[in-house]
mmCIF file of C-alpha atoms and ligand atoms in Angstrom:
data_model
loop_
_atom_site.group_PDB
_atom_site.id
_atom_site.type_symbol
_atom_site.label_atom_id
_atom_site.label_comp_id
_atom_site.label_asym_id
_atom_site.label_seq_id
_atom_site.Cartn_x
_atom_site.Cartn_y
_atom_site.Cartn_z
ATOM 1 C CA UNK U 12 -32.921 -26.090 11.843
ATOM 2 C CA UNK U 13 -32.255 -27.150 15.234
ATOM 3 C CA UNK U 14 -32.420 -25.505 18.056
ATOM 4 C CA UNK U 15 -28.807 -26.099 18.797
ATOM 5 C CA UNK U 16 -27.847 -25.133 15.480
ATOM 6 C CA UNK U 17 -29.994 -21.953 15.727
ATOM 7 C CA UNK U 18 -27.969 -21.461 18.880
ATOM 8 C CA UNK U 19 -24.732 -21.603 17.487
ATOM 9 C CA UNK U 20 -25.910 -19.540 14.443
ATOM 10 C CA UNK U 21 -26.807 -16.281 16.654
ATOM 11 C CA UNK U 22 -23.352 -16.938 18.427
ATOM 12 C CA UNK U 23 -21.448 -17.026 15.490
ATOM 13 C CA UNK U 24 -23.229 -13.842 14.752
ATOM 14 C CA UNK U 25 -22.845 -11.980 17.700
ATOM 15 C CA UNK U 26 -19.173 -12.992 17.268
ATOM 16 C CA UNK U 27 -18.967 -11.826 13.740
ATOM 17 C CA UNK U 28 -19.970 -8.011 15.144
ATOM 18 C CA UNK U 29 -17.558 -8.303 18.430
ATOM 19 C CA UNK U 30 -14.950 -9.654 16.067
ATOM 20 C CA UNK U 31 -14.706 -6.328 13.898
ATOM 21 C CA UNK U 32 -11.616 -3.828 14.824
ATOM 22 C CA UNK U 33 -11.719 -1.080 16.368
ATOM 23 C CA UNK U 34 -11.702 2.175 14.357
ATOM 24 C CA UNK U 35 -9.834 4.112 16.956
ATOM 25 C CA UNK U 36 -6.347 1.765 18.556
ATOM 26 C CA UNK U 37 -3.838 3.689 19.128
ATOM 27 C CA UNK U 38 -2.057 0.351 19.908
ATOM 28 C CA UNK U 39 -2.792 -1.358 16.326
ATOM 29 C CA UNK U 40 0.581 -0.007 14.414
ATOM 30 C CA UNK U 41 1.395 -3.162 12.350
ATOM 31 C CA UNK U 42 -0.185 -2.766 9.356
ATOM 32 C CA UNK U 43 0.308 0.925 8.180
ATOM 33 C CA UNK U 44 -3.682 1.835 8.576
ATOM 34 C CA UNK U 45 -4.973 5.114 8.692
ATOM 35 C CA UNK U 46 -5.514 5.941 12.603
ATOM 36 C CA UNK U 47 -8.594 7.813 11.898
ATOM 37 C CA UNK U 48 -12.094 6.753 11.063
ATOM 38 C CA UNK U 49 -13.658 7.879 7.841
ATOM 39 C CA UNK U 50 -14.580 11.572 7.225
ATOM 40 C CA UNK U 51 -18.646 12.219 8.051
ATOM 41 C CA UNK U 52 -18.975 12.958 4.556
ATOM 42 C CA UNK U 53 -17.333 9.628 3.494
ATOM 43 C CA UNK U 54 -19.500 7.564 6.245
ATOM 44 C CA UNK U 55 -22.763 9.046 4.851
ATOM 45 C CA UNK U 56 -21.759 8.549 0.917
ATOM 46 C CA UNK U 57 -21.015 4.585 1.870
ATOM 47 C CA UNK U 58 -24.297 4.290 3.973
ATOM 48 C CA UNK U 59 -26.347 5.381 0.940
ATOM 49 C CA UNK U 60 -24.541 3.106 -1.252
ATOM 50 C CA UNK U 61 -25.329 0.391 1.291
ATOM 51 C CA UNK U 62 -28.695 1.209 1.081
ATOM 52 C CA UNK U 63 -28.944 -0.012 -2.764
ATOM 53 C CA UNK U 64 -26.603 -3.301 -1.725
ATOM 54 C CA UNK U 65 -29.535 -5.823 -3.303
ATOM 55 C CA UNK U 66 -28.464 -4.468 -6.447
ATOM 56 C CA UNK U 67 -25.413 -5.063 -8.369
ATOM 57 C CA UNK U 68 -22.417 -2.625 -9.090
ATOM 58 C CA UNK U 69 -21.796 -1.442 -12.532
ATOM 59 C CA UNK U 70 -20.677 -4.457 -14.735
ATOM 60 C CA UNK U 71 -16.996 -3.298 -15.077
ATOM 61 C CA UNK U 72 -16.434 -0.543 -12.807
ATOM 62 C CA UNK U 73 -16.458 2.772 -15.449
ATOM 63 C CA UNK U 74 -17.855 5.197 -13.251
ATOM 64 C CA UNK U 75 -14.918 4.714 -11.110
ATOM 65 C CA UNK U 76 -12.393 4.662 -13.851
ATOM 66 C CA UNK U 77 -13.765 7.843 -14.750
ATOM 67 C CA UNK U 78 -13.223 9.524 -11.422
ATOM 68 C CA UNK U 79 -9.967 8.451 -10.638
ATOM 69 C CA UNK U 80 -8.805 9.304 -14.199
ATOM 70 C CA UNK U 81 -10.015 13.073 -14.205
ATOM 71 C CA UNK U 82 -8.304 13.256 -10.732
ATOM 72 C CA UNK U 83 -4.864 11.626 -12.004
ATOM 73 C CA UNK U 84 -4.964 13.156 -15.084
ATOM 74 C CA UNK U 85 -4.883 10.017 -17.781
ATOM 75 C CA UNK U 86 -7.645 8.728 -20.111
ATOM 76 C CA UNK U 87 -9.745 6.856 -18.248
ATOM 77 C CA UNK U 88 -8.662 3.859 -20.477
ATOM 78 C CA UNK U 89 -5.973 3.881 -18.817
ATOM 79 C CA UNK U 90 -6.695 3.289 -15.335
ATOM 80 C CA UNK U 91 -7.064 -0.272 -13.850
ATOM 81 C CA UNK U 92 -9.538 -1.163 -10.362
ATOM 82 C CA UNK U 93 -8.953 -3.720 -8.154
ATOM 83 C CA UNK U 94 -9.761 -5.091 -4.650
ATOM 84 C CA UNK U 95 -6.969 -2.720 -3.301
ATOM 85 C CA UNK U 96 -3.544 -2.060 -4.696
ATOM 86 C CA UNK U 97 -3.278 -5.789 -3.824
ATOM 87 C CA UNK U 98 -6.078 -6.822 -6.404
ATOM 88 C CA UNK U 99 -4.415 -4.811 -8.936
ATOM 89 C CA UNK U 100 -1.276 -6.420 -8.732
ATOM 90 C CA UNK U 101 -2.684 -9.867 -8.809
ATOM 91 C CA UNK U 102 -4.845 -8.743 -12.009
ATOM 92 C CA UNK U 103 -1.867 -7.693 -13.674
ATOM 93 C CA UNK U 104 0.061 -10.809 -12.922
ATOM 94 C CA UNK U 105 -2.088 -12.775 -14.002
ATOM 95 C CA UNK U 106 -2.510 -10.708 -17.434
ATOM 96 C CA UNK U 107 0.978 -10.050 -17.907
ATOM 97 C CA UNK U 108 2.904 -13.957 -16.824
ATOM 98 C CA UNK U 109 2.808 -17.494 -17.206
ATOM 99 C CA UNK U 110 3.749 -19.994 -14.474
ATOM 100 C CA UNK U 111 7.072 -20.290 -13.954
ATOM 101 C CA UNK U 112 7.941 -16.603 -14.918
ATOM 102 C CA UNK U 113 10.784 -14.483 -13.039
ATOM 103 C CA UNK U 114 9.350 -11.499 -10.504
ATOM 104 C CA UNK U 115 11.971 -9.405 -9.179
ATOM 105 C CA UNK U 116 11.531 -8.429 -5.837
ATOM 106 C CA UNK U 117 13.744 -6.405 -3.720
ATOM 107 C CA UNK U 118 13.798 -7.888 -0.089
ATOM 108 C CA UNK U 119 12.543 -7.220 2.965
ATOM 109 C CA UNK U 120 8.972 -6.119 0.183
ATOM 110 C CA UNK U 121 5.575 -5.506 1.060
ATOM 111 C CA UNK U 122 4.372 -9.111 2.648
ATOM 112 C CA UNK U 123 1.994 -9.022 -0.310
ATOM 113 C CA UNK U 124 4.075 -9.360 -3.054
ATOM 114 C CA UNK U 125 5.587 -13.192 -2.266
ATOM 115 C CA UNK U 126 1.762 -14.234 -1.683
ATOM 116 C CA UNK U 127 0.885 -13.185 -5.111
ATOM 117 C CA UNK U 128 4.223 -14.411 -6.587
ATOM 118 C CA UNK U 129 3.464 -17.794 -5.408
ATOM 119 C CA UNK U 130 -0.633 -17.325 -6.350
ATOM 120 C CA UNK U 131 1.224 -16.924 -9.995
ATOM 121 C CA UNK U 132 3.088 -19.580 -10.187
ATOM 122 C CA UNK U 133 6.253 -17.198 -10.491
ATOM 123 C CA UNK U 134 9.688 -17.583 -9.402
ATOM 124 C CA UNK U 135 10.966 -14.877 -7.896
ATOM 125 C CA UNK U 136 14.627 -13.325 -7.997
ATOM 126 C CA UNK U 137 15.265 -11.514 -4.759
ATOM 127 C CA UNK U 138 17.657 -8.485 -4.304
ATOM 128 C CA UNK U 139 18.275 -7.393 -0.949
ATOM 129 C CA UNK U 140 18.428 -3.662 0.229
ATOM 130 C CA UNK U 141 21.377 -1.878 1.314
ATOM 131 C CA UNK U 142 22.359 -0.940 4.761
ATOM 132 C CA UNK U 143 19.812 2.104 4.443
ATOM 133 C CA UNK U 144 17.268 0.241 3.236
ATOM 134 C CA UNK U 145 17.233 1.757 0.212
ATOM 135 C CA UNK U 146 16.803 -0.636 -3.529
ATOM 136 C CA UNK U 147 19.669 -2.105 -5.445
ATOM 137 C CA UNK U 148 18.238 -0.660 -8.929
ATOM 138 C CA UNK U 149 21.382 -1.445 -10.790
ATOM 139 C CA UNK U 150 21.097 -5.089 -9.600
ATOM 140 C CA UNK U 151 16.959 -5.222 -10.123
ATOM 141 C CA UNK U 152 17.624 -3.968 -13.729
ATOM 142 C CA UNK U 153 20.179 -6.386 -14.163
ATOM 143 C CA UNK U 154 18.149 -8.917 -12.684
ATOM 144 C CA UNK U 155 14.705 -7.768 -14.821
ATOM 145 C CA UNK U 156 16.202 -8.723 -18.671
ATOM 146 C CA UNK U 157 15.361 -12.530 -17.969
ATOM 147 C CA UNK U 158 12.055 -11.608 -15.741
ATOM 148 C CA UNK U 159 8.841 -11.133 -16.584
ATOM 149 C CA UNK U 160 7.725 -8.458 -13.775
ATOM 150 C CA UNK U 161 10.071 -6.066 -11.614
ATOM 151 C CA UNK U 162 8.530 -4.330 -8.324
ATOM 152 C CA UNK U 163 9.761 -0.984 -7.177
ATOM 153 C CA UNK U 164 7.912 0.413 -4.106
ATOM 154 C CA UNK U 165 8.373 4.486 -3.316
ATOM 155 C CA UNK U 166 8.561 4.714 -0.741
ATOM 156 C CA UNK U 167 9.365 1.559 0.115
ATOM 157 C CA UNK U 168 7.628 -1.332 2.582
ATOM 158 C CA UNK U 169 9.344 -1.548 4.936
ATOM 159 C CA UNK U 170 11.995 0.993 5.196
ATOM 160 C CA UNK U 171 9.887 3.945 3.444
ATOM 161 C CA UNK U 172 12.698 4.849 1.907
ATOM 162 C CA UNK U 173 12.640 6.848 -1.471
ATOM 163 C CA UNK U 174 14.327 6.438 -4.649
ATOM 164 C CA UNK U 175 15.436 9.641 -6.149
ATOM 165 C CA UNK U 176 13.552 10.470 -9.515
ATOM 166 C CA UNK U 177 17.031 10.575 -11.411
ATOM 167 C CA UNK U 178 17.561 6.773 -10.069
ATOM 168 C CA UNK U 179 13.797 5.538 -11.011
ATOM 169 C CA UNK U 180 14.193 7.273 -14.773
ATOM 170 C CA UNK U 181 17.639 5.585 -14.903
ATOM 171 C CA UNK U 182 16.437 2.259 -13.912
ATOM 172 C CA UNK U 183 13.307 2.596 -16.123
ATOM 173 C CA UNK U 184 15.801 3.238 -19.198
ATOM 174 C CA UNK U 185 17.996 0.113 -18.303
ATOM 175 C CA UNK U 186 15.086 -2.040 -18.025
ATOM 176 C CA UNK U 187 14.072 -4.030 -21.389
ATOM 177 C CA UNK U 188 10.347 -3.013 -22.674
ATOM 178 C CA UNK U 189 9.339 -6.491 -22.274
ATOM 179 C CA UNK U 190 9.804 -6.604 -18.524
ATOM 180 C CA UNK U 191 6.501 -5.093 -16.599
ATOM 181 C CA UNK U 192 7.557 -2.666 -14.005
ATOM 182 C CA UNK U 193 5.445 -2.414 -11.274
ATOM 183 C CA UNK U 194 5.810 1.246 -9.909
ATOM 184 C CA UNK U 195 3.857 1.010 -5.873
ATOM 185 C CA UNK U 196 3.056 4.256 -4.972
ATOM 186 C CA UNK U 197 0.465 3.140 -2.239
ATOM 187 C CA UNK U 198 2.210 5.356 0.333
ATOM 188 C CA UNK U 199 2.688 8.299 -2.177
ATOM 189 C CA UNK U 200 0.125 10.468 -0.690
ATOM 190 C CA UNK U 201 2.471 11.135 2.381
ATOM 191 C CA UNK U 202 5.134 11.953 0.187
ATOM 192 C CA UNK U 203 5.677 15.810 0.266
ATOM 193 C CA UNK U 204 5.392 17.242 -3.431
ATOM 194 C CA UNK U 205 9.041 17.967 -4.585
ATOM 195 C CA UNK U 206 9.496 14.291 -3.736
ATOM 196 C CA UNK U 207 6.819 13.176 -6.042
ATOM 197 C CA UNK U 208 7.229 11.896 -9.405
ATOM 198 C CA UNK U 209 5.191 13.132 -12.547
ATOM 199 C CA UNK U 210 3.681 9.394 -12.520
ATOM 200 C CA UNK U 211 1.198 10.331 -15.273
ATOM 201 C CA UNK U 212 4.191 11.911 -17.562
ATOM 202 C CA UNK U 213 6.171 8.202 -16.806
ATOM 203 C CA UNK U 214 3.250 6.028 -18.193
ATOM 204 C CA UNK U 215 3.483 8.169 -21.187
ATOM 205 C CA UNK U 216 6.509 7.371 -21.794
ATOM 206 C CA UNK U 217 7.409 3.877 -20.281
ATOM 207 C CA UNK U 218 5.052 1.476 -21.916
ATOM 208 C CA UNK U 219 5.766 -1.010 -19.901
ATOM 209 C CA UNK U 220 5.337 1.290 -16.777
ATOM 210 C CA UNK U 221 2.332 0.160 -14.209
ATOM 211 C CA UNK U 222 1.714 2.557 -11.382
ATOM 212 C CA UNK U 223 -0.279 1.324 -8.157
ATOM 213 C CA UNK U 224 -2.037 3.318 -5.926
ATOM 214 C CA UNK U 225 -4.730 2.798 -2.992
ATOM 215 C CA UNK U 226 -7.415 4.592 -0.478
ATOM 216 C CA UNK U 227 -6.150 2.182 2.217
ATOM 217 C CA UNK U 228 -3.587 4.347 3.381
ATOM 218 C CA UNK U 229 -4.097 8.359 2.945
ATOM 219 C CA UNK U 230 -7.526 8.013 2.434
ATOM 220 C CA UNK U 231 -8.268 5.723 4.959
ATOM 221 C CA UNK U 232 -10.487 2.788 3.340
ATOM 222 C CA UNK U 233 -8.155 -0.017 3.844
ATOM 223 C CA UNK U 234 -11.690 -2.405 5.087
ATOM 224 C CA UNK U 235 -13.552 -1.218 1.534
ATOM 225 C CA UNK U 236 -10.531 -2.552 -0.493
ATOM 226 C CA UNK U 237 -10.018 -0.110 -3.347
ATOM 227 C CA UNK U 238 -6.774 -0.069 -5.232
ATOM 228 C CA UNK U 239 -6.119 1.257 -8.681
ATOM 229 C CA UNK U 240 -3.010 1.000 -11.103
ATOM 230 C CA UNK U 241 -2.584 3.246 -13.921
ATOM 231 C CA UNK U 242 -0.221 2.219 -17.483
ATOM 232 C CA UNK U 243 -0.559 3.408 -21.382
ATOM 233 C CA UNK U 244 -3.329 2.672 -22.986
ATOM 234 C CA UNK U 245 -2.211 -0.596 -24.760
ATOM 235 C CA UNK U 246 -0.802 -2.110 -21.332
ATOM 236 C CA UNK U 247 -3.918 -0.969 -19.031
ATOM 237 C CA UNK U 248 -5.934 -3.002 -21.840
ATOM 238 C CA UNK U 249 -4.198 -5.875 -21.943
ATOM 239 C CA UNK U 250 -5.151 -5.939 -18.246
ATOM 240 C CA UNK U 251 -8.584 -4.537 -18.257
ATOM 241 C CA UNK U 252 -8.678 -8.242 -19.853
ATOM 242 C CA UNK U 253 -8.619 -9.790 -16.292
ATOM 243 C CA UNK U 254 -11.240 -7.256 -14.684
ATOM 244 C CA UNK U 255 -13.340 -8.969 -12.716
ATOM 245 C CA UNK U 256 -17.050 -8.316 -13.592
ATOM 246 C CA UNK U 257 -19.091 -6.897 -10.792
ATOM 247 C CA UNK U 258 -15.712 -6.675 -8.806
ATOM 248 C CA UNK U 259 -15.913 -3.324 -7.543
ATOM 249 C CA UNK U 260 -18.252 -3.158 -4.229
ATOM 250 C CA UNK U 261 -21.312 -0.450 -5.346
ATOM 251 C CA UNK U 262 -19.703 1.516 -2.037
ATOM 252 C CA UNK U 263 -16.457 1.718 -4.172
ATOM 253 C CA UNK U 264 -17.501 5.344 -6.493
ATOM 254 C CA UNK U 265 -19.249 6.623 -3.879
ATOM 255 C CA UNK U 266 -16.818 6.542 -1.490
ATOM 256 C CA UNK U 267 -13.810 7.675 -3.855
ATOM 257 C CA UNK U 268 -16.394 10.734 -4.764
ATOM 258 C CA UNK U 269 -16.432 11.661 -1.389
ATOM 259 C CA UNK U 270 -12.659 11.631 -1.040
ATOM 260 C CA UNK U 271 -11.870 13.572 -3.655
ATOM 261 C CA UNK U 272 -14.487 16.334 -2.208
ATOM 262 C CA UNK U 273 -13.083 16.317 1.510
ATOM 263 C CA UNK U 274 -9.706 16.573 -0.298
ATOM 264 C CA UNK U 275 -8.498 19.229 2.739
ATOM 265 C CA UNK U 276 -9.853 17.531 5.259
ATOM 266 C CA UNK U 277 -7.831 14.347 4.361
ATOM 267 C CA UNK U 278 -4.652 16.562 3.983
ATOM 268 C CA UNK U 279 -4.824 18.123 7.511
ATOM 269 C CA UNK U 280 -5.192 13.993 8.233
ATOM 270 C CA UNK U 281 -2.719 13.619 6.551
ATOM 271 C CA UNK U 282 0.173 16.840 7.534
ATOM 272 C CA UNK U 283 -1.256 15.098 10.980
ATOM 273 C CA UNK U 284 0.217 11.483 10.143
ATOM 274 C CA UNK U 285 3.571 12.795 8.541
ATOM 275 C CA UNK U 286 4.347 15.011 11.991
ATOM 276 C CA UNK U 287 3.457 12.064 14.306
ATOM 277 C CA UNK U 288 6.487 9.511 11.744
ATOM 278 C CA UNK U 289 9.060 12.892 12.119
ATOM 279 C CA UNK U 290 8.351 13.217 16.011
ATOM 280 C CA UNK U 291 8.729 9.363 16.278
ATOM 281 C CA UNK U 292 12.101 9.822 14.369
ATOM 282 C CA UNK U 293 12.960 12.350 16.060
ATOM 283 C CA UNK U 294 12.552 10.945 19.667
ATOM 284 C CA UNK U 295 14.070 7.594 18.402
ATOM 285 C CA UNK U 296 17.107 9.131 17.459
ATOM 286 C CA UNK U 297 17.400 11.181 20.996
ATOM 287 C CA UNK U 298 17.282 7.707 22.711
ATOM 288 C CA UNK U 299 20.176 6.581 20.100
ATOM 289 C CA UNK U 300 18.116 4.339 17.531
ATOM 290 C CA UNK U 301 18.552 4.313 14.719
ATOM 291 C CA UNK U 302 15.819 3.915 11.649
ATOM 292 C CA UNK U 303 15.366 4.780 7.525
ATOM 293 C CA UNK U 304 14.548 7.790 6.357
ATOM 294 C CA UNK U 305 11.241 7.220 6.161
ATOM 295 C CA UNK U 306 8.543 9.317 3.876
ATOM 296 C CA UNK U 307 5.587 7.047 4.518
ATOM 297 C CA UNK U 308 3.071 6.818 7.503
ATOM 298 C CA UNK U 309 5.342 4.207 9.714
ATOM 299 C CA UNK U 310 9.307 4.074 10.817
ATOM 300 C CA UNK U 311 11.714 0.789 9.840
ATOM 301 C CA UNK U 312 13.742 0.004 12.899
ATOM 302 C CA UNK U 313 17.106 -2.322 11.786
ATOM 303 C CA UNK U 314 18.078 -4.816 13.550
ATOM 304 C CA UNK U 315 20.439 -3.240 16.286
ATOM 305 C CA UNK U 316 21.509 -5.409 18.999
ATOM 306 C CA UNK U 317 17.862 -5.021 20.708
ATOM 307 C CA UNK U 318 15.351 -7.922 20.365
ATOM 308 C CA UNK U 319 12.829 -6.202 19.746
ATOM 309 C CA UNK U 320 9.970 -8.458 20.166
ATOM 310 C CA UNK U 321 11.919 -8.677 23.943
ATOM 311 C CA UNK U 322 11.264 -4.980 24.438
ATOM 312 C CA UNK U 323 7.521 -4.744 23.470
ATOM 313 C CA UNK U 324 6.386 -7.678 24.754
ATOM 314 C CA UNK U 325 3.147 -7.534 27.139
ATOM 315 C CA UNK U 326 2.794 -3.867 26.609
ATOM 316 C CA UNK U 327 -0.232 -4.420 24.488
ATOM 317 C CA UNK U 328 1.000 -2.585 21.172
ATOM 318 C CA UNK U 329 0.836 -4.468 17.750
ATOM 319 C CA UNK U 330 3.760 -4.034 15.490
ATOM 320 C CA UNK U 331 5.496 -5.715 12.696
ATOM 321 C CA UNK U 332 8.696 -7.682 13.640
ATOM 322 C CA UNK U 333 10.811 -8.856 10.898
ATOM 323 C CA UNK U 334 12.771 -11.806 10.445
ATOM 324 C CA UNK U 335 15.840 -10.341 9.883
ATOM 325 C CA UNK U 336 15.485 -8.629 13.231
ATOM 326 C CA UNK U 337 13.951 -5.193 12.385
ATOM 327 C CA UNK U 338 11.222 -3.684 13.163
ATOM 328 C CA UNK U 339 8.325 -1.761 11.881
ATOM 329 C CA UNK U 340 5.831 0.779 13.676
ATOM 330 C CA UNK U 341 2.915 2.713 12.320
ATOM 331 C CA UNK U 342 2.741 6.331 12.855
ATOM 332 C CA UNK U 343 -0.522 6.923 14.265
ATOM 333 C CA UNK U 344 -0.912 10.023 16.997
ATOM 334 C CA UNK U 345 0.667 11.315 20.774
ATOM 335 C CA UNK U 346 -0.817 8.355 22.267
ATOM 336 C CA UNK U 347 0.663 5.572 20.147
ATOM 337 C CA UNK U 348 4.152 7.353 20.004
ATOM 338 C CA UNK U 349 4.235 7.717 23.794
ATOM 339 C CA UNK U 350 3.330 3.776 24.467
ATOM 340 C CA UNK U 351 6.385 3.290 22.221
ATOM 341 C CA UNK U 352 8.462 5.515 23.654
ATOM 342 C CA UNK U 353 7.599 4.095 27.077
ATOM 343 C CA UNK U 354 8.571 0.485 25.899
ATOM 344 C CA UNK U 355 11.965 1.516 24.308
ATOM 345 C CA UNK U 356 12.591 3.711 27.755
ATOM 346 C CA UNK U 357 11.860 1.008 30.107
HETATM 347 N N1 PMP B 431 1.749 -1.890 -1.740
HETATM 348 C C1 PMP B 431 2.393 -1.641 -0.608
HETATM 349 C C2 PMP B 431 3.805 -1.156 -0.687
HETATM 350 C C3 PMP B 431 1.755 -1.829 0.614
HETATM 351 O O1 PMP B 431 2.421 -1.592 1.746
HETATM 352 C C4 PMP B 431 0.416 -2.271 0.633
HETATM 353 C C5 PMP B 431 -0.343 -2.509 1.902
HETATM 354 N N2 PMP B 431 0.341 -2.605 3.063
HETATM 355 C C6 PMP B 431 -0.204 -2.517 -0.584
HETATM 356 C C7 PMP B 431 0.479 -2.322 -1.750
HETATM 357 C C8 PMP B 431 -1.587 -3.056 -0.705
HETATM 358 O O2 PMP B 431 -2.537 -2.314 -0.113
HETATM 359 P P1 PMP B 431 -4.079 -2.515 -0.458
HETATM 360 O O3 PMP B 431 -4.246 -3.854 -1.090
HETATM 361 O O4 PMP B 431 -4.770 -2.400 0.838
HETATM 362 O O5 PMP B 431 -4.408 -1.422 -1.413
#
């Protein structure tokens, strides 16, 4: 190797380390991450499994399946791991479609969702939210008898609005056996529990029924990339078929095991992250702004007459604008919510 090269090569590498985020920004509030670093207990677990990174992961990731199973409460047959809620709903695409295939999507959706409709080959059929930002379920039914897939997110990305369990049951009736639904609960875990539905009790009796679920948000492991979905036996094997071997980091168990044991500690992170979105609210709608009732970790801003990339520009902060003109902000803690404030006051 040249020296030159060798140059460049400890660059690049220096650059590689500077490049990484930092754990603690209380400016970073546009993509809906977890504003606190990961639990001591959580740290060490993943630093052991680090330790034993020269050798592979189990071959499909049972271990895992096990874990999250006896937490959820379904055979472990029934669960499904992927490289983050993301993964899982590319594995199941890919199990469940052919190209060409109709996705139903309810728009604005989670940015993820059109990447992996066109990494498909699917067309998708897009039905817009109301004023509320809340889903169209009678249309997305409607819409799912010629579609392959149909994606309902509670709460919902963007807004973080919630379907009422009534509505979801109805819509689950009305749509055909044949169609997949995809039921995203990544944000559930901020939900409080008379909002939540008895997901478990729904795969049991919606065959068709895929729920999706993730440690990037409550549990604060969006950079390990752990998602899992959960369906009846007979669907979750159909796409077990598409399970990646060795695709679950060897961090993955260890790091789920260590969740599930600083359970409280993540709640109090948690109760922390649900105040900060209701003081947000709160103070947004004392300065006369108006945005969704969210039950998620961020607030949806409509378009309102305020350009909103106008307002926020040069203060720093990092936040999701929206081509229809709305806006999205993380809650993260005091320090973020003031910067915002600040912005919206000036
Ligand atoms: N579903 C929804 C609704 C999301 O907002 C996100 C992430 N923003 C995901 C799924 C995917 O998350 P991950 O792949 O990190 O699990």
């Amino acid at each position: 190797m040249s020296i030159l090269s060798q140059v460049r090569e400890l660059d690049l590498r220096t650059d590689t380390l500077a490049a990484l985020p930092a754990a603690v920004n209380p400016m970073a509030l546009a993509l809906n991450e977890n504003p606190f670093p990961p639990l001591p207990a959580v740290r060490s677990a993943v630093s052991q499994a680090v330790g034993v990174a020269n050798r592979y992961p189990e071959f499909l990731p049972e271990r895992l399946r096990s874990l999250i199973g006896a937490r959820i409460g379904v055979l472990d047959e029934q669960v499904v791991l992927g490289a983050g809620a993301t993964g899982v709903v590319s594995q199941a695409l890919h199990a469940m479609t052919h190209p060409g295939d109709r996705i139903v999507l309810s728009t604005p959706t989670f940015d993820g969702y059109p990447i992996l409709t066109r990494m498909a080959r699917l067309t998708s059929v897009q039905v817009p939210l109301d004023e509320y930002g809340h889903h169209d379920l009678d249309a997305m039914a409607d819409a799912a008898t010629d579609a392959k897939v149909v994606v309902l997110c509670r709460p919902h990305n963007p807004t973080g609005t919630l379907e009422s369990a009534a509505d979801v049951e109805r819509f689950l009736r009305h749509v055909p056996r044949e169609t997949m639904v995809l039921l995203d609960e990544a944000y559930i875990e901020f939900v409080t529990p008379e909002h939540r539905l008895d997901s478990a009790q729904l795969v049991a009796r919606f065959p068709n029924l895929v729920v999706l679920r993730t440690f990037s948000k409550a549990y604060g492991l969006a950079g390990l990339r752990i998602g899992y979905g959960f369906a009846s036996p007979e669907l979750a094997e159909e796409l077990s078929r598409m399970q990646l071997p060795f695709g679950m980091s060897i961090t993955s168990a260890v790091a789920v095991a260590a969740c599930y044991e600083a359970e409280d500690q993540l709640a109090q992170r948690i109760r922390f992250i649900t105040d900060e979105r209701r003081h947000l609210r709160r103070r947004l709608q004392a300065m006369g702004i108006v945005s969704t009732d969210s039950h998620a970790n961020f607030v949806y801003l409509p378009q309102q007459g305020r350009p909103w990339r106008e307002v926020f520009r040069d203060t720093g902060l990092q936040l999701r604008y929206f081509d229809n003109g709305a806006l999205r902000i993380t809650a993260a803690g005091r320090a973020s919510t003031q910067a915002v404030l600040a912005a919206l006051a000036r």
